[in-house]
Amino acid sequence: MPIEAEIAAALELQQQGRTEDALSCCLPLLTLDLDDFRVHFLVGMLYRQLEKSAPAIFHFSKAVDLQPDLASAHYNLGVLHYAEGRMTEAAASYQRAAQLLPDDPDIFFNLALTFKSLGRYCEAKSCYEQVLAVNPDDIDAHYNLGVLLRDMHEAEEAISSFEKAAALSPAHLPSRKHLASLFHLLGHREKALAAYQAILALDPDNESALHMVAALAGETPEAPPLSYVRELFDRFSERYDETMAEKLECSIEKQLRDMLDSRCGDIRFARGLDMGCGTGLSGLALKERVRHFTGIDLSAGMLRQAREKGAYDEVVQGDIITFLKKTDKLYDFFLAADVFVYLGDLRQVFDLVRQKAHPGACFVFSSETCDAGFRLQESGRYAHAENYVRELAAQCGFHFDCCRPARLRKEKGEWIRGNLYLLTVAC
């Protein structure tokens, strides 16, 4: 049978969904040493459909060796390299495909994703713009360009892209969420409130939007939804350390360590619990003081970072209240660094810490401040008055050892002020 007939038979089997049979039809052709790019390309496609990337890459590579201008083979190599995490190779393959097919939006879209993964943001932006030049109504391109621009700290341009995506698809919830977040970040209160309300019109039970509407409307629920906190830090986990240290100039863990040094001398604790441990920055700062240190956090993304740092002997995913209720262990050191900004009413956590505390235990934490009681601020974070903390500490059986004013983080160029606290349990 002529090679054209063999290829046609294999293609017919492929169209029938008989991929294995199509491959069996093609493989004998490879033994004929014909060096026909069509055979290698088809075999590559069949292996790709069978999710066998190594032989697929081999045959696509052979196809482009034989036919360097075969754009579809370069494109498929890009797809396979990207899936395997070989971004440099993926970019090279997509770039060659783009040179051959300069008006193909799919190639430029995938190349944009690849450039972003490589940190080549300007080139990724150019690729998305190329997609939109061909197809101005591509919602995914507008949305992904918005995400890229946000990561480039081009907030106003990002808003424009998300607005275009939302205009093309009013029910596009991811664009609505980014718009709300960016308006809030830029201090456009009314626009942020309207954007969060637009989210609720599409998703009435969206807990993050409900929390932020409450914050912007001046309401103060006792606590935010756990899902809000979890989603916030899962999104934030990869860039948390850099953002806190460089952009926000946050050094709460170091300030808490300095307070402990001055108040407790060289005391080492037998068993410590970092409640809301995040990426482990506080654990690293204080691990030398604690023989066995456990970190707990809602966010799986944050805990991955903490594990990599080796800051704790044990890490647990979960919320503080549930953990304290269930644990049968007692601790002599409790830490909550930049945690109570995500909890309004502190009574339950204070009660539980006291119940799980050894005599002589220390409880150190930070909080933003307000005039009285506790309040949900427009930032979405809670603040607690010093008198509220003092009264609650006394009611729950703690000795109020120390309160230090502190500069917690920078926001819009201004310091957010708060307090560092040290409570103890009588021996």
CSV table of C-alpha atoms in Angstrom, one decimal:
chain,number,residue,atom,x,y,z
A,1,MET,CA,0.0,0.0,0.0
A,2,PRO,CA,1.4,3.5,-0.9
A,3,ILE,CA,2.5,5.6,2.0
A,4,GLU,CA,-0.3,8.1,1.3
A,5,ALA,CA,-2.9,5.3,1.6
A,6,GLU,CA,-1.3,4.2,4.9
A,7,ILE,CA,-1.5,7.7,6.3
A,8,ALA,CA,-5.1,8.1,5.1
A,9,ALA,CA,-6.0,4.8,6.8
A,10,ALA,CA,-4.4,5.9,10.1
A,11,LEU,CA,-6.2,9.3,9.9
A,12,GLU,CA,-9.5,7.6,9.5
A,13,LEU,CA,-8.8,5.4,12.5
A,14,GLN,CA,-7.8,8.4,14.5
A,15,GLN,CA,-11.1,10.2,13.6
A,16,GLN,CA,-13.0,7.1,14.7
A,17,GLY,CA,-11.3,7.5,18.1
A,18,ARG,CA,-9.2,4.3,17.6
A,19,THR,CA,-5.9,6.0,18.5
A,20,GLU,CA,-4.0,2.8,19.4
A,21,ASP,CA,-5.1,1.2,16.1
A,22,ALA,CA,-4.0,4.3,14.2
A,23,LEU,CA,-0.6,4.2,15.8
A,24,SER,CA,-0.2,0.5,15.0
A,25,CYS,CA,-1.0,1.4,11.4
A,26,CYS,CA,1.7,4.1,11.4
A,27,LEU,CA,4.6,2.5,13.2
A,28,PRO,CA,5.6,0.0,10.5
A,29,LEU,CA,6.1,3.0,8.2
A,30,LEU,CA,8.9,4.2,10.5
A,31,THR,CA,10.9,1.0,9.8
A,32,LEU,CA,11.0,1.8,6.0
A,33,ASP,CA,13.5,4.6,6.7
A,34,LEU,CA,11.4,7.0,4.5
A,35,ASP,CA,12.2,10.1,6.6
A,36,ASP,CA,8.7,11.4,5.7
A,37,PHE,CA,7.8,14.3,8.0
A,38,ARG,CA,4.1,13.5,7.6
A,39,VAL,CA,4.6,10.1,9.2
A,40,HIS,CA,6.6,11.6,12.1
A,41,PHE,CA,4.0,14.3,12.6
A,42,LEU,CA,1.1,11.9,12.7
A,43,VAL,CA,2.9,9.6,15.1
A,44,GLY,CA,3.7,12.5,17.3
A,45,MET,CA,0.0,13.5,17.3
A,46,LEU,CA,-1.1,10.0,18.2
A,47,TYR,CA,1.4,9.7,21.0
A,48,ARG,CA,0.3,13.1,22.3
A,49,GLN,CA,-3.4,11.9,22.3
A,50,LEU,CA,-2.2,8.8,24.3
A,51,GLU,CA,-0.5,11.2,26.8
A,52,LYS,CA,2.9,9.8,26.0
A,53,SER,CA,4.9,12.9,25.9
A,54,ALA,CA,8.5,11.6,25.4
A,55,PRO,CA,7.8,9.7,22.1
A,56,ALA,CA,5.5,12.5,21.0
A,57,ILE,CA,8.3,15.1,21.5
A,58,PHE,CA,10.8,12.8,19.7
A,59,HIS,CA,8.6,12.5,16.6
A,60,PHE,CA,7.5,16.1,16.4
A,61,SER,CA,11.2,17.0,16.7
A,62,LYS,CA,12.0,14.6,13.9
A,63,ALA,CA,9.2,16.2,11.8
A,64,VAL,CA,10.7,19.7,12.2
A,65,ASP,CA,14.1,18.4,11.4
A,66,LEU,CA,12.8,17.1,8.1
A,67,GLN,CA,10.4,20.1,7.5
A,68,PRO,CA,11.6,23.2,9.4
A,69,ASP,CA,8.7,25.3,8.4
A,70,LEU,CA,6.1,22.9,9.8
A,71,ALA,CA,4.3,25.3,12.2
A,72,SER,CA,1.9,22.8,13.7
A,73,ALA,CA,4.8,20.6,14.8
A,74,HIS,CA,6.6,23.6,16.5
A,75,TYR,CA,3.3,24.4,18.2
A,76,ASN,CA,2.8,20.9,19.5
A,77,LEU,CA,6.3,20.9,20.8
A,78,GLY,CA,5.5,24.1,22.6
A,79,VAL,CA,2.4,22.5,24.2
A,80,LEU,CA,4.3,19.4,25.3
A,81,HIS,CA,7.3,21.3,26.7
A,82,TYR,CA,5.0,23.6,28.6
A,83,ALA,CA,3.1,20.7,30.1
A,84,GLU,CA,6.4,19.2,31.2
A,85,GLY,CA,7.6,22.5,32.8
A,86,ARG,CA,10.3,23.1,30.3
A,87,MET,CA,9.4,26.7,29.7
A,88,THR,CA,12.6,27.8,27.9
A,89,GLU,CA,12.1,25.1,25.3
A,90,ALA,CA,8.3,25.8,25.1
A,91,ALA,CA,9.0,29.5,24.4
A,92,ALA,CA,11.5,28.6,21.6
A,93,SER,CA,9.0,26.3,20.0
A,94,TYR,CA,6.1,28.7,20.2
A,95,GLN,CA,8.3,31.6,18.9
A,96,ARG,CA,9.2,29.5,15.8
A,97,ALA,CA,5.5,28.7,15.3
A,98,ALA,CA,4.6,32.4,15.7
A,99,GLN,CA,7.2,33.4,13.0
A,100,LEU,CA,5.6,30.9,10.6
A,101,LEU,CA,2.0,31.8,11.5
A,102,PRO,CA,2.1,35.5,12.7
A,103,ASP,CA,-1.7,35.9,12.7
A,104,ASP,CA,-2.5,32.8,14.8
A,105,PRO,CA,-4.0,34.0,18.1
A,106,ASP,CA,-3.7,30.6,19.8
A,107,ILE,CA,0.1,30.5,19.3
A,108,PHE,CA,0.5,34.0,20.8
A,109,PHE,CA,-1.8,33.2,23.7
A,110,ASN,CA,0.2,30.2,24.7
A,111,LEU,CA,3.5,32.1,24.1
A,112,ALA,CA,2.2,34.8,26.5
A,113,LEU,CA,1.5,32.2,29.2
A,114,THR,CA,5.0,30.8,28.7
A,115,PHE,CA,6.7,34.2,28.8
A,116,LYS,CA,4.9,35.0,32.0
A,117,SER,CA,6.0,31.7,33.6
A,118,LEU,CA,9.6,32.7,32.7
A,119,GLY,CA,9.1,36.1,34.3
A,120,ARG,CA,9.4,37.8,30.9
A,121,TYR,CA,6.4,40.0,31.5
A,122,CYS,CA,6.9,42.7,28.8
A,123,GLU,CA,7.1,40.0,26.1
A,124,ALA,CA,4.0,38.3,27.5
A,125,LYS,CA,2.2,41.6,27.4
A,126,SER,CA,3.2,42.1,23.8
A,127,CYS,CA,1.8,38.6,22.9
A,128,TYR,CA,-1.5,39.3,24.5
A,129,GLU,CA,-1.7,42.5,22.6
A,130,GLN,CA,-1.0,40.5,19.4
A,131,VAL,CA,-3.9,38.2,20.3
A,132,LEU,CA,-6.3,41.1,20.8
A,133,ALA,CA,-5.2,42.8,17.6
A,134,VAL,CA,-6.5,39.7,15.8
A,135,ASN,CA,-9.5,39.1,18.0
A,136,PRO,CA,-10.5,42.2,20.0
A,137,ASP,CA,-13.3,40.2,21.7
A,138,ASP,CA,-11.2,37.5,23.2
A,139,ILE,CA,-12.3,37.4,26.8
A,140,ASP,CA,-9.5,35.1,28.0
A,141,ALA,CA,-6.9,37.4,26.5
A,142,HIS,CA,-8.3,40.5,28.2
A,143,TYR,CA,-8.6,38.7,31.5
A,144,ASN,CA,-5.1,37.2,31.3
A,145,LEU,CA,-3.6,40.5,30.3
A,146,GLY,CA,-5.3,42.0,33.3
A,147,VAL,CA,-3.7,39.5,35.6
A,148,LEU,CA,-0.3,40.1,34.0
A,149,LEU,CA,-0.7,43.9,34.3
A,150,ARG,CA,-1.7,43.5,38.0
A,151,ASP,CA,1.5,41.4,38.6
A,152,MET,CA,3.4,44.2,36.8
A,153,HIS,CA,1.9,46.7,39.3
A,154,GLU,CA,0.1,48.5,36.4
A,155,ALA,CA,-3.2,48.7,38.3
A,156,GLU,CA,-5.0,51.2,36.1
A,157,GLU,CA,-4.1,49.3,32.9
A,158,ALA,CA,-5.2,46.1,34.7
A,159,ILE,CA,-8.5,47.6,35.5
A,160,SER,CA,-9.0,48.5,31.9
A,161,SER,CA,-8.4,44.9,30.8
A,162,PHE,CA,-10.7,43.5,33.4
A,163,GLU,CA,-13.4,46.0,32.6
A,164,LYS,CA,-13.2,44.9,28.9
A,165,ALA,CA,-13.5,41.3,29.9
A,166,ALA,CA,-16.5,42.0,32.1
A,167,ALA,CA,-18.2,44.1,29.4
A,168,LEU,CA,-17.8,41.2,26.9
A,169,SER,CA,-19.1,38.7,29.5
A,170,PRO,CA,-21.0,40.4,32.4
A,171,ALA,CA,-21.1,37.1,34.3
A,172,HIS,CA,-17.3,36.7,34.2
A,173,LEU,CA,-16.8,36.4,37.9
A,174,PRO,CA,-13.0,36.3,38.0
A,175,SER,CA,-12.8,39.7,36.3
A,176,ARG,CA,-15.3,41.1,38.7
A,177,LYS,CA,-13.2,39.8,41.6
A,178,HIS,CA,-10.1,41.4,40.3
A,179,LEU,CA,-11.9,44.7,39.7
A,180,ALA,CA,-13.2,44.8,43.3
A,181,SER,CA,-9.7,44.0,44.7
A,182,LEU,CA,-8.0,46.6,42.5
A,183,PHE,CA,-10.5,49.4,43.2
A,184,HIS,CA,-10.1,48.6,46.9
A,185,LEU,CA,-6.3,48.6,46.6
A,186,LEU,CA,-6.3,52.0,45.0
A,187,GLY,CA,-8.6,53.5,47.6
A,188,HIS,CA,-11.6,53.9,45.3
A,189,ARG,CA,-14.1,53.1,48.0
A,190,GLU,CA,-17.4,53.6,46.1
A,191,LYS,CA,-16.2,51.7,43.0
A,192,ALA,CA,-14.9,48.9,45.2
A,193,LEU,CA,-18.2,48.7,47.1
A,194,ALA,CA,-20.1,48.6,43.7
A,195,ALA,CA,-17.7,45.9,42.4
A,196,TYR,CA,-18.2,43.7,45.4
A,197,GLN,CA,-21.9,44.1,45.2
A,198,ALA,CA,-21.7,43.1,41.5
A,199,ILE,CA,-20.0,39.9,42.6
A,200,LEU,CA,-22.8,39.2,45.1
A,201,ALA,CA,-25.4,39.8,42.3
A,202,LEU,CA,-23.7,36.9,40.4
A,203,ASP,CA,-22.8,34.8,43.5
A,204,PRO,CA,-25.0,35.8,46.5
A,205,ASP,CA,-23.1,33.4,48.9
A,206,ASN,CA,-19.6,34.7,48.0
A,207,GLU,CA,-18.1,35.0,51.5
A,208,SER,CA,-15.2,37.1,50.5
A,209,ALA,CA,-17.4,39.7,48.9
A,210,LEU,CA,-19.8,39.6,51.8
A,211,HIS,CA,-16.9,40.3,54.2
A,212,MET,CA,-15.6,43.3,52.1
A,213,VAL,CA,-19.1,44.8,51.7
A,214,ALA,CA,-19.4,44.7,55.5
A,215,ALA,CA,-16.0,46.3,55.8
A,216,LEU,CA,-16.7,49.1,53.4
A,217,ALA,CA,-20.2,49.7,54.8
A,218,GLY,CA,-18.9,50.2,58.3
A,219,GLU,CA,-20.3,46.9,59.8
A,220,THR,CA,-18.3,44.8,62.3
A,221,PRO,CA,-19.1,41.1,62.3
A,222,GLU,CA,-17.4,39.0,65.0
A,223,ALA,CA,-15.1,37.2,62.5
A,224,PRO,CA,-14.6,36.9,58.7
A,225,PRO,CA,-15.5,33.7,56.9
A,226,LEU,CA,-12.7,31.2,57.1
A,227,SER,CA,-13.0,30.8,53.3
A,228,TYR,CA,-12.1,34.5,52.9
A,229,VAL,CA,-8.9,34.1,54.9
A,230,ARG,CA,-8.0,30.8,53.2
A,231,GLU,CA,-8.5,32.1,49.7
A,232,LEU,CA,-6.7,35.4,50.5
A,233,PHE,CA,-3.5,33.7,51.6
A,234,ASP,CA,-3.6,30.9,49.1
A,235,ARG,CA,-3.4,33.6,46.4
A,236,PHE,CA,-0.8,35.5,48.3
A,237,SER,CA,1.5,32.7,49.4
A,238,GLU,CA,4.0,32.7,46.6
A,239,ARG,CA,4.9,36.4,47.0
A,240,TYR,CA,4.0,36.8,50.7
A,241,ASP,CA,7.6,37.1,52.0
A,242,GLU,CA,8.7,39.5,49.4
A,243,THR,CA,5.6,41.7,49.7
A,244,MET,CA,5.7,41.8,53.5
A,245,ALA,CA,9.4,42.6,53.8
A,246,GLU,CA,9.9,44.9,50.8
A,247,LYS,CA,6.6,46.5,49.9
A,248,LEU,CA,5.0,46.7,53.3
A,249,GLU,CA,8.2,46.9,55.3
A,250,CYS,CA,6.6,44.5,57.8
A,251,SER,CA,8.9,43.2,60.6
A,252,ILE,CA,6.4,42.1,63.2
A,253,GLU,CA,8.1,38.9,64.0
A,254,LYS,CA,11.4,40.7,64.7
A,255,GLN,CA,9.7,43.2,66.9
A,256,LEU,CA,7.9,40.4,68.9
A,257,ARG,CA,11.3,38.7,69.3
A,258,ASP,CA,12.8,41.9,70.6
A,259,MET,CA,10.0,42.2,73.1
A,260,LEU,CA,10.5,38.7,74.3
A,261,ASP,CA,14.2,39.2,74.6
A,262,SER,CA,13.7,42.2,76.8
A,263,ARG,CA,10.9,40.7,79.0
A,264,CYS,CA,11.9,37.0,79.2
A,265,GLY,CA,15.6,37.0,79.0
A,266,ASP,CA,17.1,33.6,77.9
A,267,ILE,CA,14.0,31.5,78.7
A,268,ARG,CA,13.4,28.6,76.3
A,269,PHE,CA,10.0,27.1,76.0
A,270,ALA,CA,9.3,23.4,75.8
A,271,ARG,CA,6.3,23.4,73.5
A,272,GLY,CA,5.1,26.3,71.3
A,273,LEU,CA,2.2,27.0,69.0
A,274,ASP,CA,2.3,29.5,66.2
A,275,MET,CA,-1.3,30.3,65.5
A,276,GLY,CA,-1.6,31.5,61.9
A,277,CYS,CA,2.0,30.6,61.1
A,278,GLY,CA,1.8,31.7,57.5
A,279,THR,CA,5.1,31.1,55.6
A,280,GLY,CA,7.0,30.6,58.7
A,281,LEU,CA,8.7,34.0,59.1
A,282,SER,CA,7.8,34.1,62.8
A,283,GLY,CA,8.8,30.5,63.3
A,284,LEU,CA,12.3,31.3,61.9
A,285,ALA,CA,12.6,34.3,64.1
A,286,LEU,CA,11.6,32.5,67.3
A,287,LYS,CA,12.5,28.8,66.8
A,288,GLU,CA,15.7,29.0,68.9
A,289,ARG,CA,13.5,29.8,71.9
A,290,VAL,CA,11.2,26.8,71.4
A,291,ARG,CA,12.2,23.1,71.7
A,292,HIS,CA,9.1,21.8,69.9
A,293,PHE,CA,7.3,24.2,67.6
A,294,THR,CA,4.0,23.6,65.9
A,295,GLY,CA,2.7,25.9,63.2
A,296,ILE,CA,-1.0,26.0,62.2
A,297,ASP,CA,-2.5,27.8,59.3
A,298,LEU,CA,-5.7,27.8,57.1
A,299,SER,CA,-3.8,28.1,53.9
A,300,ALA,CA,-2.2,25.1,52.2
A,301,GLY,CA,-0.1,27.5,50.1
A,302,MET,CA,1.3,29.3,53.1
A,303,LEU,CA,2.1,26.0,54.8
A,304,ARG,CA,4.1,24.8,51.8
A,305,GLN,CA,6.3,27.8,52.2
A,306,ALA,CA,6.7,27.1,56.0
A,307,ARG,CA,7.7,23.5,55.4
A,308,GLU,CA,10.4,24.6,52.9
A,309,LYS,CA,11.8,26.9,55.5
A,310,GLY,CA,12.0,24.1,58.2
A,311,ALA,CA,10.7,26.6,60.8
A,312,TYR,CA,8.6,24.1,62.7
A,313,ASP,CA,8.7,20.6,64.0
A,314,GLU,CA,5.1,20.1,62.9
A,315,VAL,CA,2.7,21.9,60.7
A,316,VAL,CA,-1.1,21.5,60.7
A,317,GLN,CA,-3.6,22.9,58.2
A,318,GLY,CA,-6.7,24.2,60.0
A,319,ASP,CA,-8.3,27.0,61.9
A,320,ILE,CA,-7.1,28.1,65.4
A,321,ILE,CA,-10.4,27.6,67.2
A,322,THR,CA,-11.0,24.0,66.0
A,323,PHE,CA,-7.3,23.0,66.7
A,324,LEU,CA,-7.4,24.4,70.2
A,325,LYS,CA,-10.7,22.7,70.9
A,326,LYS,CA,-9.4,19.3,69.8
A,327,THR,CA,-5.8,19.2,70.9
A,328,ASP,CA,-5.0,17.3,74.1
A,329,LYS,CA,-1.6,19.0,74.4
A,330,LEU,CA,-0.6,21.8,76.7
A,331,TYR,CA,1.7,24.6,75.5
A,332,ASP,CA,3.9,27.1,77.3
A,333,PHE,CA,4.3,29.5,74.4
A,334,PHE,CA,1.6,30.9,72.1
A,335,LEU,CA,2.3,33.2,69.2
A,336,ALA,CA,-0.1,35.1,66.9
A,337,ALA,CA,1.9,37.5,64.7
A,338,ASP,CA,-0.3,39.6,62.4
A,339,VAL,CA,-3.2,37.1,62.9
A,340,PHE,CA,-5.8,38.8,65.0
A,341,VAL,CA,-6.3,41.4,62.2
A,342,TYR,CA,-8.4,38.5,60.7
A,343,LEU,CA,-10.4,37.9,63.9
A,344,GLY,CA,-12.7,40.4,65.5
A,345,ASP,CA,-14.0,39.0,68.9
A,346,LEU,CA,-11.0,37.5,70.6
A,347,ARG,CA,-12.8,36.0,73.6
A,348,GLN,CA,-13.1,32.4,72.4
A,349,VAL,CA,-9.4,32.2,71.3
A,350,PHE,CA,-8.3,33.8,74.6
A,351,ASP,CA,-10.4,31.3,76.6
A,352,LEU,CA,-9.0,28.3,74.6
A,353,VAL,CA,-5.4,29.5,74.9
A,354,ARG,CA,-5.8,29.8,78.6
A,355,GLN,CA,-7.3,26.3,78.8
A,356,LYS,CA,-4.3,24.8,76.8
A,357,ALA,CA,-1.6,26.8,78.7
A,358,HIS,CA,0.9,25.4,81.1
A,359,PRO,CA,1.4,27.4,84.3
A,360,GLY,CA,3.9,30.2,83.4
A,361,ALA,CA,3.1,30.1,79.7
A,362,CYS,CA,3.6,33.2,77.5
A,363,PHE,CA,1.1,34.5,74.9
A,364,VAL,CA,2.5,37.0,72.5
A,365,PHE,CA,0.6,38.7,69.6
A,366,SER,CA,0.2,41.8,67.6
A,367,SER,CA,-2.9,43.8,66.7
A,368,GLU,CA,-3.9,47.0,64.9
A,369,THR,CA,-5.5,49.5,67.2
A,370,CYS,CA,-8.8,51.4,67.4
A,371,ASP,CA,-10.5,53.6,70.0
A,372,ALA,CA,-12.8,51.0,71.7
A,373,GLY,CA,-13.7,47.4,71.5
A,374,PHE,CA,-12.9,45.8,68.1
A,375,ARG,CA,-13.7,47.1,64.7
A,376,LEU,CA,-13.7,45.9,61.1
A,377,GLN,CA,-11.8,48.5,59.1
A,378,GLU,CA,-12.3,49.4,55.4
A,379,SER,CA,-9.1,47.4,54.7
A,380,GLY,CA,-10.9,44.3,55.6
A,381,ARG,CA,-8.7,43.8,58.7
A,382,TYR,CA,-9.8,44.1,62.3
A,383,ALA,CA,-8.4,46.4,64.9
A,384,HIS,CA,-8.6,46.0,68.7
A,385,ALA,CA,-8.4,48.7,71.4
A,386,GLU,CA,-5.8,48.3,74.1
A,387,ASN,CA,-8.4,48.5,76.8
A,388,TYR,CA,-10.4,45.7,75.1
A,389,VAL,CA,-7.3,43.5,75.2
A,390,ARG,CA,-6.6,44.4,78.9
A,391,GLU,CA,-10.1,43.7,80.0
A,392,LEU,CA,-10.3,40.4,78.1
A,393,ALA,CA,-7.0,39.2,79.4
A,394,ALA,CA,-8.1,39.8,83.0
A,395,GLN,CA,-11.5,38.1,82.4
A,396,CYS,CA,-9.8,35.0,80.9
A,397,GLY,CA,-7.2,34.6,83.6
A,398,PHE,CA,-4.0,36.1,82.0
A,399,HIS,CA,-1.6,38.5,83.6
A,400,PHE,CA,-1.1,41.6,81.3
A,401,ASP,CA,2.6,41.8,81.2
A,402,CYS,CA,3.4,44.2,78.4
A,403,CYS,CA,2.0,46.4,75.6
A,404,ARG,CA,4.3,48.1,73.2
A,405,PRO,CA,3.2,50.4,70.4
A,406,ALA,CA,4.6,49.3,67.0
A,407,ARG,CA,4.7,50.2,63.4
A,408,LEU,CA,3.2,47.1,61.8
A,409,ARG,CA,3.2,47.7,58.0
A,410,LYS,CA,3.1,50.4,55.4
A,411,GLU,CA,-0.1,51.0,53.5
A,412,LYS,CA,-0.2,53.7,50.7
A,413,GLY,CA,3.0,55.1,52.1
A,414,GLU,CA,1.8,55.5,55.6
A,415,TRP,CA,2.6,53.3,58.7
A,416,ILE,CA,-0.2,51.2,60.1
A,417,ARG,CA,0.2,51.5,63.9
A,418,GLY,CA,-0.7,48.8,66.4
A,419,ASN,CA,0.4,47.1,69.5
A,420,LEU,CA,2.5,44.2,70.5
A,421,TYR,CA,1.3,42.3,73.6
A,422,LEU,CA,2.8,39.8,76.1
A,423,LEU,CA,0.4,38.0,78.4
A,424,THR,CA,1.4,35.4,80.9
A,425,VAL,CA,-0.2,32.7,83.0
A,426,ALA,CA,0.6,32.5,86.7
A,427,CYS,CA,2.9,29.6,87.9
